Every structure is written in C-alpha cells, then in structure tokens.
Coordinates of C-alpha atoms and ligand atoms in Angstrom, one line a residue:
M18 CA 6.7 -10.1 -5.3
A19 CA 9.6 -12.3 -4.3
G20 CA 12.7 -10.8 -2.8
F21 CA 14.2 -9.6 0.4
K22 CA 14.7 -6.5 2.4
I23 CA 17.9 -5.7 4.2
I24 CA 17.3 -3.6 7.3
Y25 CA 20.4 -2.0 8.6
D26 CA 20.6 -0.2 12.0
R27 CA 23.5 2.1 11.4
D28 CA 23.4 3.5 14.9
A29 CA 24.0 0.0 16.3
C30 CA 27.1 -0.6 14.1
I31 CA 30.4 -0.8 16.0
G32 CA 32.5 -0.9 12.9
A33 CA 33.6 -4.5 13.1
A34 CA 33.7 -4.6 9.2
A35 CA 32.6 -8.2 8.9
C36 CA 29.7 -7.2 6.7
A37 CA 31.9 -5.3 4.2
A38 CA 34.4 -8.2 4.1
L39 CA 31.7 -10.7 3.3
D40 CA 29.3 -8.7 1.1
P41 CA 31.3 -5.8 -0.4
E42 CA 28.6 -5.3 -3.1
R43 CA 26.2 -4.1 -0.4
F44 CA 28.3 -2.9 2.5
E45 CA 31.3 -0.5 2.5
M46 CA 33.1 1.0 5.5
N47 CA 32.7 4.7 5.8
D48 CA 35.4 7.1 7.0
D49 CA 33.4 7.5 10.2
G50 CA 34.2 3.9 11.1
K51 CA 30.7 2.5 10.4
A52 CA 29.4 0.5 7.5
D53 CA 27.2 2.0 4.8
L54 CA 24.5 0.0 3.1
L55 CA 25.2 0.8 -0.5
K56 CA 22.2 2.0 -2.5
G57 CA 20.1 1.9 0.7
K58 CA 17.5 4.5 1.7
E59 CA 17.3 5.9 5.2
D60 CA 13.8 4.9 6.3
K61 CA 14.0 6.4 9.8
P62 CA 17.0 8.2 11.4
G63 CA 19.8 5.6 11.5
L64 CA 17.7 2.9 9.9
W65 CA 18.6 2.0 6.4
I66 CA 16.6 -0.2 4.0
L67 CA 17.5 -1.9 0.7
K68 CA 15.2 -4.2 -1.3
I69 CA 17.0 -6.9 -3.2
E70 CA 15.9 -9.7 -5.4
E71 CA 18.8 -12.1 -4.7
L72 CA 20.2 -12.7 -1.3
G73 CA 23.7 -13.2 -2.4
E74 CA 26.1 -12.8 0.5
A75 CA 23.7 -10.6 2.5
Q76 CA 22.7 -13.5 4.8
E77 CA 26.3 -14.2 5.6
A78 CA 26.9 -10.5 6.3
A79 CA 23.9 -10.4 8.6
E80 CA 25.0 -13.5 10.5
S81 CA 28.5 -12.1 10.8
C82 CA 27.5 -8.9 12.5
P83 CA 28.5 -9.1 16.2
V84 CA 25.8 -6.6 17.2
D85 CA 23.0 -7.9 15.0
A86 CA 22.7 -4.5 13.2
I87 CA 21.7 -6.3 9.9
K88 CA 18.4 -8.0 9.5
I89 CA 16.9 -9.7 6.5
E90 CA 13.2 -10.1 5.8
E91 CA 11.6 -12.1 3.1
L92 CA 9.1 -10.1 1.0
Ligands
SF4_106 S1 29.4 -6.3 10.8 FE1 27.9 -5.1 12.0 S2 29.1 -3.9 13.4 FE2 30.5 -4.7 11.8 S3 30.6 -3.0 10.3 FE3 29.0 -4.4 9.6 S4 27.1 -3.6 10.5 FE4 28.8 -2.6 11.6

C-alpha cells in the first residue's frame, strides 16, 4: 500500500510552532506549548503516529522542525 507514516516525538518538541504554521491540517499547538499531531495515535509514550496517503505539507513541516521531532517514512 502506498502512503506515508508521520512519526512525531512529542517529548522532543520545544514548541517552535513551525510545523503548525506550515501544516495546520496535521499539527496544532496545544495549550501546554507543544504541538499535537491531529488524528495521530500514541504508539509509545510520547511517540505519535499518523498514516497518510498524501504527503501534503508534512514534508515541509518535518524539515522545519528545529529539533527533528517529526519524521516521515514511506510505506
Ligand atoms: S516544529 Fe518541532 S519543535 Fe516546533 S512545534 Fe513542531 S514539533 Fe514542536
């Protein structure tokens, strides 16, 4: 199956908000100052996963993160 997986390390997030600015469909800033991966599932404590069919702006969001908290894998 074609598609991609976003892997988001929420513990690593420093709240720079670049991801939410670039890909607001997938990332939103939470009141605790960190980003949430919208519709993501917590795979392990602090590690969130979302499978997507289209990359959209997710690549830009991943590249913009100053602490590399967002990874994209091709499925
Ligand atoms: S760009 Fe990285 S550090 Fe900034 S809010 Fe998004 S995940 Fe967190």
